[in-house]
Amino acid sequence: MFEQCLIYLAIFFVALLYSSVGHGGASGYLAVLSIFGFIPSEMALSALILNLLVSAVSFIAFRSTGNFKFKLFWPFALSSIPFSFLGGLLPISAKVYNILLSSILIFAAYRLIQFNGKINQLEKKKEFSVFLALVLGGTIGFISGLIGIGGGIFLSPILILSGWAEVKEAASISALFIWVNSTAGILGRYSHATPIVYGSLLPLIISAFLGGLVGSRFGATQWSQVTLRRLLGFVLLIAAFKLFYISF
């Protein structure tokens, strides 16, 4: 019972943090589920379902601010959807999955730990490249579908650091991108994933929904975001090293 409560609190915490910047939190959910011993195929599908819910909540919140730009969204989504579905179709061994997921978690941890409350962005926006967005979208989609994430941890920094979008615009675009990516990944995985007992998933869904609602609507203060994100980053690192350890 105590362990279950820890899982629910961790999922709530992850959803709150990630949704505050328009993310669904799949990499965080995967870290939590791996720490508590879920099997890879069950982890990926569960994380995508939670991702689907939280990214929808985030998109609604950020869309209401008027920062969503469809012209930046559609090229990434157009190429990402089929490749995410393809990635979700491919069954991979537990060892390969653990190694790939560990790499993703380390990247996500780095993004969280180096966060200082400010986003480094080019002063002048660069001209948006549809072709490059299509290439990047397909790449992100395939990796996301294969691992079981929405791809927001890749898309947000690309949009911001390229100068194509400002922070709130990137959050809004990433939220919807994560939603469509997660949907495609779920459809791909249903053909070979371990069946999920949805009754046992319901408490996780409720925890993620509440966390996403709080994070996307109210966010967190500057101080708490920096501190809590870094704490979450270290949790992701622990999960990553655990996965590396059990892979060999």
mmCIF file of C-alpha atoms in Angstrom:
data_model
loop_
_atom_site.group_PDB
_atom_site.id
_atom_site.type_symbol
_atom_site.label_atom_id
_atom_site.label_comp_id
_atom_site.label_asym_id
_atom_site.label_seq_id
_atom_site.Cartn_x
_atom_site.Cartn_y
_atom_site.Cartn_z
ATOM 1 C CA MET A 1 0.000 0.000 0.000
ATOM 2 C CA PHE A 2 2.803 2.409 0.900
ATOM 3 C CA GLU A 3 4.587 1.636 -2.367
ATOM 4 C CA GLN A 4 1.408 2.301 -4.346
ATOM 5 C CA CYS A 5 0.991 5.674 -2.654
ATOM 6 C CA LEU A 6 4.574 6.546 -3.581
ATOM 7 C CA ILE A 7 3.865 5.700 -7.223
ATOM 8 C CA TYR A 8 0.728 7.877 -7.274
ATOM 9 C CA LEU A 9 2.555 10.807 -5.668
ATOM 10 C CA ALA A 10 5.477 10.456 -8.062
ATOM 11 C CA ILE A 11 3.160 10.408 -11.093
ATOM 12 C CA PHE A 12 1.334 13.496 -9.776
ATOM 13 C CA PHE A 13 4.661 15.271 -9.239
ATOM 14 C CA VAL A 14 5.944 14.399 -12.723
ATOM 15 C CA ALA A 15 2.697 15.481 -14.412
ATOM 16 C CA LEU A 16 2.690 18.785 -12.516
ATOM 17 C CA LEU A 17 6.252 19.666 -13.504
ATOM 18 C CA TYR A 18 6.089 18.634 -17.137
ATOM 19 C CA SER A 19 2.654 20.103 -17.840
ATOM 20 C CA SER A 20 3.833 23.496 -16.575
ATOM 21 C CA VAL A 21 5.865 23.810 -19.796
ATOM 22 C CA GLY A 22 3.450 22.024 -22.128
ATOM 23 C CA HIS A 23 4.931 18.524 -21.866
ATOM 24 C CA GLY A 24 3.101 15.268 -21.202
ATOM 25 C CA GLY A 25 5.744 13.757 -18.911
ATOM 26 C CA ALA A 26 6.296 10.348 -20.554
ATOM 27 C CA SER A 27 10.021 10.247 -19.797
ATOM 28 C CA GLY A 28 9.227 10.936 -16.147
ATOM 29 C CA TYR A 29 6.474 8.294 -16.022
ATOM 30 C CA LEU A 30 8.841 5.754 -17.578
ATOM 31 C CA ALA A 31 11.435 6.558 -14.922
ATOM 32 C CA VAL A 32 8.901 6.084 -12.117
ATOM 33 C CA LEU A 33 7.518 2.852 -13.562
ATOM 34 C CA SER A 34 10.998 1.422 -14.132
ATOM 35 C CA ILE A 35 12.010 2.160 -10.534
ATOM 36 C CA PHE A 36 8.948 0.274 -9.286
ATOM 37 C CA GLY A 37 9.588 -2.776 -11.461
ATOM 38 C CA PHE A 38 7.106 -2.512 -14.336
ATOM 39 C CA ILE A 39 7.983 -4.579 -17.436
ATOM 40 C CA PRO A 40 9.079 -2.624 -20.582
ATOM 41 C CA SER A 41 6.029 -3.337 -22.785
ATOM 42 C CA GLU A 42 3.662 -2.417 -19.950
ATOM 43 C CA MET A 43 5.696 0.695 -19.113
ATOM 44 C CA ALA A 44 5.633 2.127 -22.635
ATOM 45 C CA LEU A 45 1.894 1.752 -23.197
ATOM 46 C CA SER A 46 1.028 3.034 -19.715
ATOM 47 C CA ALA A 47 3.301 6.070 -20.143
ATOM 48 C CA LEU A 48 1.750 6.891 -23.527
ATOM 49 C CA ILE A 49 -1.774 6.740 -22.086
ATOM 50 C CA LEU A 50 -0.809 9.095 -19.246
ATOM 51 C CA ASN A 51 1.009 11.271 -21.771
ATOM 52 C CA LEU A 52 -2.106 11.467 -23.923
ATOM 53 C CA LEU A 53 -4.184 12.762 -21.035
ATOM 54 C CA VAL A 54 -1.720 15.281 -19.601
ATOM 55 C CA SER A 55 -0.693 16.712 -22.979
ATOM 56 C CA ALA A 56 -4.379 17.309 -23.794
ATOM 57 C CA VAL A 57 -4.846 19.193 -20.524
ATOM 58 C CA SER A 58 -1.676 21.196 -21.209
ATOM 59 C CA PHE A 59 -2.697 22.072 -24.754
ATOM 60 C CA ILE A 60 -6.109 23.348 -23.680
ATOM 61 C CA ALA A 61 -4.476 25.555 -21.046
ATOM 62 C CA PHE A 62 -1.743 26.963 -23.292
ATOM 63 C CA ARG A 63 -4.034 27.264 -26.328
ATOM 64 C CA SER A 64 -6.294 29.572 -24.338
ATOM 65 C CA THR A 65 -3.448 32.100 -24.115
ATOM 66 C CA GLY A 66 -3.457 32.505 -27.906
ATOM 67 C CA ASN A 67 0.117 31.321 -28.422
ATOM 68 C CA PHE A 68 -0.573 28.311 -30.663
ATOM 69 C CA LYS A 69 0.733 28.631 -34.238
ATOM 70 C CA PHE A 70 -0.560 25.998 -36.618
ATOM 71 C CA LYS A 71 2.008 26.855 -39.310
ATOM 72 C CA LEU A 72 4.775 25.717 -36.950
ATOM 73 C CA PHE A 73 2.880 22.641 -35.798
ATOM 74 C CA TRP A 74 1.718 20.899 -38.963
ATOM 75 C CA PRO A 75 5.080 19.979 -40.615
ATOM 76 C CA PHE A 76 6.368 18.325 -37.449
ATOM 77 C CA ALA A 77 3.076 16.480 -36.895
ATOM 78 C CA LEU A 78 2.651 15.439 -40.542
ATOM 79 C CA SER A 79 5.895 13.478 -40.621
ATOM 80 C CA SER A 80 5.881 12.458 -36.978
ATOM 81 C CA ILE A 81 2.517 10.652 -36.908
ATOM 82 C CA PRO A 82 3.336 7.842 -39.394
ATOM 83 C CA PHE A 83 6.854 7.372 -38.025
ATOM 84 C CA SER A 84 5.595 7.279 -34.444
ATOM 85 C CA PHE A 85 3.090 4.604 -35.482
ATOM 86 C CA LEU A 86 5.904 2.681 -37.197
ATOM 87 C CA GLY A 87 8.123 2.958 -34.129
ATOM 88 C CA GLY A 88 5.293 1.684 -31.954
ATOM 89 C CA LEU A 89 4.818 -1.316 -34.250
ATOM 90 C CA LEU A 90 8.379 -2.525 -33.861
ATOM 91 C CA PRO A 91 8.890 -4.960 -30.969
ATOM 92 C CA ILE A 92 12.321 -4.632 -29.364
ATOM 93 C CA SER A 93 14.105 -6.758 -26.780
ATOM 94 C CA ALA A 94 14.057 -5.721 -23.141
ATOM 95 C CA LYS A 95 17.828 -5.120 -23.227
ATOM 96 C CA VAL A 96 17.707 -2.811 -26.253
ATOM 97 C CA TYR A 97 14.661 -1.047 -24.829
ATOM 98 C CA ASN A 98 16.391 -0.449 -21.487
ATOM 99 C CA ILE A 99 19.515 0.945 -23.165
ATOM 100 C CA LEU A 100 17.527 3.278 -25.439
ATOM 101 C CA LEU A 101 15.291 4.414 -22.589
ATOM 102 C CA SER A 102 18.332 5.038 -20.379
ATOM 103 C CA SER A 103 19.790 7.301 -23.056
ATOM 104 C CA ILE A 104 16.514 9.230 -23.335
ATOM 105 C CA LEU A 105 16.285 9.597 -19.547
ATOM 106 C CA ILE A 106 19.853 10.908 -19.344
ATOM 107 C CA PHE A 107 19.038 13.504 -22.007
ATOM 108 C CA ALA A 108 15.846 14.494 -20.176
ATOM 109 C CA ALA A 109 17.745 14.664 -16.872
ATOM 110 C CA TYR A 110 20.335 16.955 -18.420
ATOM 111 C CA ARG A 111 17.598 19.267 -19.705
ATOM 112 C CA LEU A 112 16.046 19.406 -16.225
ATOM 113 C CA ILE A 113 19.238 19.755 -14.162
ATOM 114 C CA GLN A 114 20.697 22.566 -16.296
ATOM 115 C CA PHE A 115 17.397 24.496 -16.145
ATOM 116 C CA ASN A 116 18.010 27.841 -14.392
ATOM 117 C CA GLY A 117 14.633 29.495 -14.784
ATOM 118 C CA LYS A 118 15.600 31.228 -17.998
ATOM 119 C CA ILE A 119 15.398 30.007 -21.564
ATOM 120 C CA ASN A 120 18.353 30.778 -23.772
ATOM 121 C CA GLN A 121 16.903 31.902 -27.073
ATOM 122 C CA LEU A 122 18.293 33.613 -30.151
ATOM 123 C CA GLU A 123 17.522 37.309 -30.163
ATOM 124 C CA LYS A 124 16.199 37.253 -33.707
ATOM 125 C CA LYS A 125 13.893 34.620 -35.074
ATOM 126 C CA LYS A 126 15.159 32.580 -37.987
ATOM 127 C CA GLU A 127 13.048 31.830 -41.034
ATOM 128 C CA PHE A 128 11.043 28.660 -40.489
ATOM 129 C CA SER A 129 12.070 25.728 -42.709
ATOM 130 C CA VAL A 130 9.193 23.385 -43.559
ATOM 131 C CA PHE A 131 11.556 20.797 -45.070
ATOM 132 C CA LEU A 132 13.772 20.697 -41.981
ATOM 133 C CA ALA A 133 10.695 20.501 -39.746
ATOM 134 C CA LEU A 134 9.434 17.497 -41.738
ATOM 135 C CA VAL A 135 12.785 15.710 -41.370
ATOM 136 C CA LEU A 136 13.037 16.475 -37.655
ATOM 137 C CA GLY A 137 9.402 15.526 -37.057
ATOM 138 C CA GLY A 138 9.860 12.104 -38.644
ATOM 139 C CA THR A 139 13.016 11.450 -36.639
ATOM 140 C CA ILE A 140 11.429 12.504 -33.355
ATOM 141 C CA GLY A 141 8.300 10.504 -34.142
ATOM 142 C CA PHE A 142 10.146 7.250 -34.806
ATOM 143 C CA ILE A 143 12.247 7.486 -31.638
ATOM 144 C CA SER A 144 9.191 8.462 -29.603
ATOM 145 C CA GLY A 145 7.059 5.583 -30.874
ATOM 146 C CA LEU A 146 9.853 3.080 -30.316
ATOM 147 C CA ILE A 147 10.516 4.125 -26.711
ATOM 148 C CA GLY A 148 7.034 5.184 -25.640
ATOM 149 C CA ILE A 149 7.292 8.957 -25.244
ATOM 150 C CA GLY A 150 5.620 11.919 -26.930
ATOM 151 C CA GLY A 151 8.767 13.679 -28.101
ATOM 152 C CA GLY A 152 8.248 16.989 -26.336
ATOM 153 C CA ILE A 153 11.680 16.850 -24.683
ATOM 154 C CA PHE A 154 13.155 17.001 -28.199
ATOM 155 C CA LEU A 155 10.722 19.369 -29.917
ATOM 156 C CA SER A 156 10.637 22.158 -27.322
ATOM 157 C CA PRO A 157 14.386 22.881 -27.356
ATOM 158 C CA ILE A 158 14.424 22.669 -31.164
ATOM 159 C CA LEU A 159 11.654 25.259 -31.472
ATOM 160 C CA ILE A 160 13.162 27.595 -28.892
ATOM 161 C CA LEU A 161 16.872 27.371 -29.685
ATOM 162 C CA SER A 162 16.270 27.598 -33.443
ATOM 163 C CA GLY A 163 14.483 30.889 -32.898
ATOM 164 C CA TRP A 164 11.319 29.575 -34.557
ATOM 165 C CA ALA A 165 9.121 29.993 -31.474
ATOM 166 C CA GLU A 166 9.037 31.719 -28.116
ATOM 167 C CA VAL A 167 8.611 29.798 -24.886
ATOM 168 C CA LYS A 168 4.809 29.881 -24.646
ATOM 169 C CA GLU A 169 4.457 29.169 -28.353
ATOM 170 C CA ALA A 170 6.773 26.173 -28.004
ATOM 171 C CA ALA A 171 4.770 24.914 -25.015
ATOM 172 C CA SER A 172 1.494 25.095 -26.920
ATOM 173 C CA ILE A 173 2.902 23.450 -30.063
ATOM 174 C CA SER A 174 4.697 20.737 -28.093
ATOM 175 C CA ALA A 175 1.567 19.843 -26.126
ATOM 176 C CA LEU A 176 -0.473 19.087 -29.250
ATOM 177 C CA PHE A 177 2.519 17.405 -30.912
ATOM 178 C CA ILE A 178 2.872 15.115 -27.901
ATOM 179 C CA TRP A 179 -0.833 14.291 -28.051
ATOM 180 C CA VAL A 180 -0.838 13.226 -31.711
ATOM 181 C CA ASN A 181 2.473 11.383 -31.276
ATOM 182 C CA SER A 182 1.210 9.495 -28.242
ATOM 183 C CA THR A 183 -1.977 8.528 -30.083
ATOM 184 C CA ALA A 184 0.015 7.128 -33.016
ATOM 185 C CA GLY A 185 2.389 5.312 -30.670
ATOM 186 C CA ILE A 186 -0.485 3.724 -28.744
ATOM 187 C CA LEU A 187 -2.144 2.496 -31.950
ATOM 188 C CA GLY A 188 1.143 0.986 -33.077
ATOM 189 C CA ARG A 189 1.800 -0.748 -29.765
ATOM 190 C CA TYR A 190 -1.629 -2.324 -29.375
ATOM 191 C CA SER A 191 -0.664 -5.024 -31.880
ATOM 192 C CA HIS A 192 2.069 -6.505 -29.692
ATOM 193 C CA ALA A 193 2.050 -4.849 -26.254
ATOM 194 C CA THR A 194 1.234 -6.677 -23.033
ATOM 195 C CA PRO A 195 -2.483 -6.118 -22.282
ATOM 196 C CA ILE A 196 -3.054 -3.510 -19.594
ATOM 197 C CA VAL A 197 -5.453 -3.985 -16.705
ATOM 198 C CA TYR A 198 -7.132 -0.593 -16.905
ATOM 199 C CA GLY A 199 -8.551 -0.875 -13.408
ATOM 200 C CA SER A 200 -5.016 -0.825 -11.995
ATOM 201 C CA LEU A 201 -4.093 2.062 -14.305
ATOM 202 C CA LEU A 202 -7.011 4.242 -13.182
ATOM 203 C CA PRO A 203 -5.305 5.601 -10.018
ATOM 204 C CA LEU A 204 -2.282 6.564 -12.137
ATOM 205 C CA ILE A 205 -4.571 8.299 -14.643
ATOM 206 C CA ILE A 206 -6.256 10.268 -11.854
ATOM 207 C CA SER A 207 -2.879 11.238 -10.350
ATOM 208 C CA ALA A 208 -1.546 12.356 -13.731
ATOM 209 C CA PHE A 209 -4.722 14.278 -14.548
ATOM 210 C CA LEU A 210 -4.674 16.198 -11.273
ATOM 211 C CA GLY A 211 -0.971 16.945 -11.609
ATOM 212 C CA GLY A 212 -1.431 18.082 -15.193
ATOM 213 C CA LEU A 213 -4.360 20.268 -14.234
ATOM 214 C CA VAL A 214 -2.390 22.023 -11.494
ATOM 215 C CA GLY A 215 0.806 22.332 -13.519
ATOM 216 C CA SER A 216 -0.750 23.632 -16.719
ATOM 217 C CA ARG A 217 -3.243 25.989 -15.106
ATOM 218 C CA PHE A 218 -1.205 27.484 -12.337
ATOM 219 C CA GLY A 219 2.380 26.357 -12.944
ATOM 220 C CA ALA A 220 4.948 26.823 -10.244
ATOM 221 C CA THR A 221 6.966 29.737 -8.894
ATOM 222 C CA GLN A 222 10.406 30.449 -10.320
ATOM 223 C CA TRP A 223 12.220 29.085 -7.290
ATOM 224 C CA SER A 224 10.219 25.891 -7.016
ATOM 225 C CA GLN A 225 10.526 25.167 -10.730
ATOM 226 C CA VAL A 226 14.320 25.333 -10.634
ATOM 227 C CA THR A 227 14.642 23.256 -7.473
ATOM 228 C CA LEU A 228 11.998 20.652 -8.256
ATOM 229 C CA ARG A 229 13.116 20.202 -11.865
ATOM 230 C CA ARG A 230 16.662 19.526 -10.728
ATOM 231 C CA LEU A 231 15.386 17.061 -8.145
ATOM 232 C CA LEU A 232 13.361 15.305 -10.832
ATOM 233 C CA GLY A 233 16.451 15.299 -13.059
ATOM 234 C CA PHE A 234 18.405 13.364 -10.431
ATOM 235 C CA VAL A 235 15.517 10.889 -10.106
ATOM 236 C CA LEU A 236 15.672 10.310 -13.867
ATOM 237 C CA LEU A 237 19.420 9.712 -13.615
ATOM 238 C CA ILE A 238 18.888 7.103 -10.900
ATOM 239 C CA ALA A 239 16.341 5.328 -13.097
ATOM 240 C CA ALA A 240 18.680 5.513 -16.107
ATOM 241 C CA PHE A 241 21.603 3.968 -14.238
ATOM 242 C CA LYS A 242 19.318 1.272 -12.834
ATOM 243 C CA LEU A 243 18.208 0.349 -16.353
ATOM 244 C CA PHE A 244 21.809 0.275 -17.594
ATOM 245 C CA TYR A 245 22.747 -1.968 -14.670
ATOM 246 C CA ILE A 246 20.018 -4.552 -15.257
ATOM 247 C CA SER A 247 20.755 -4.599 -19.007
ATOM 248 C CA PHE A 248 24.194 -6.157 -18.556
#
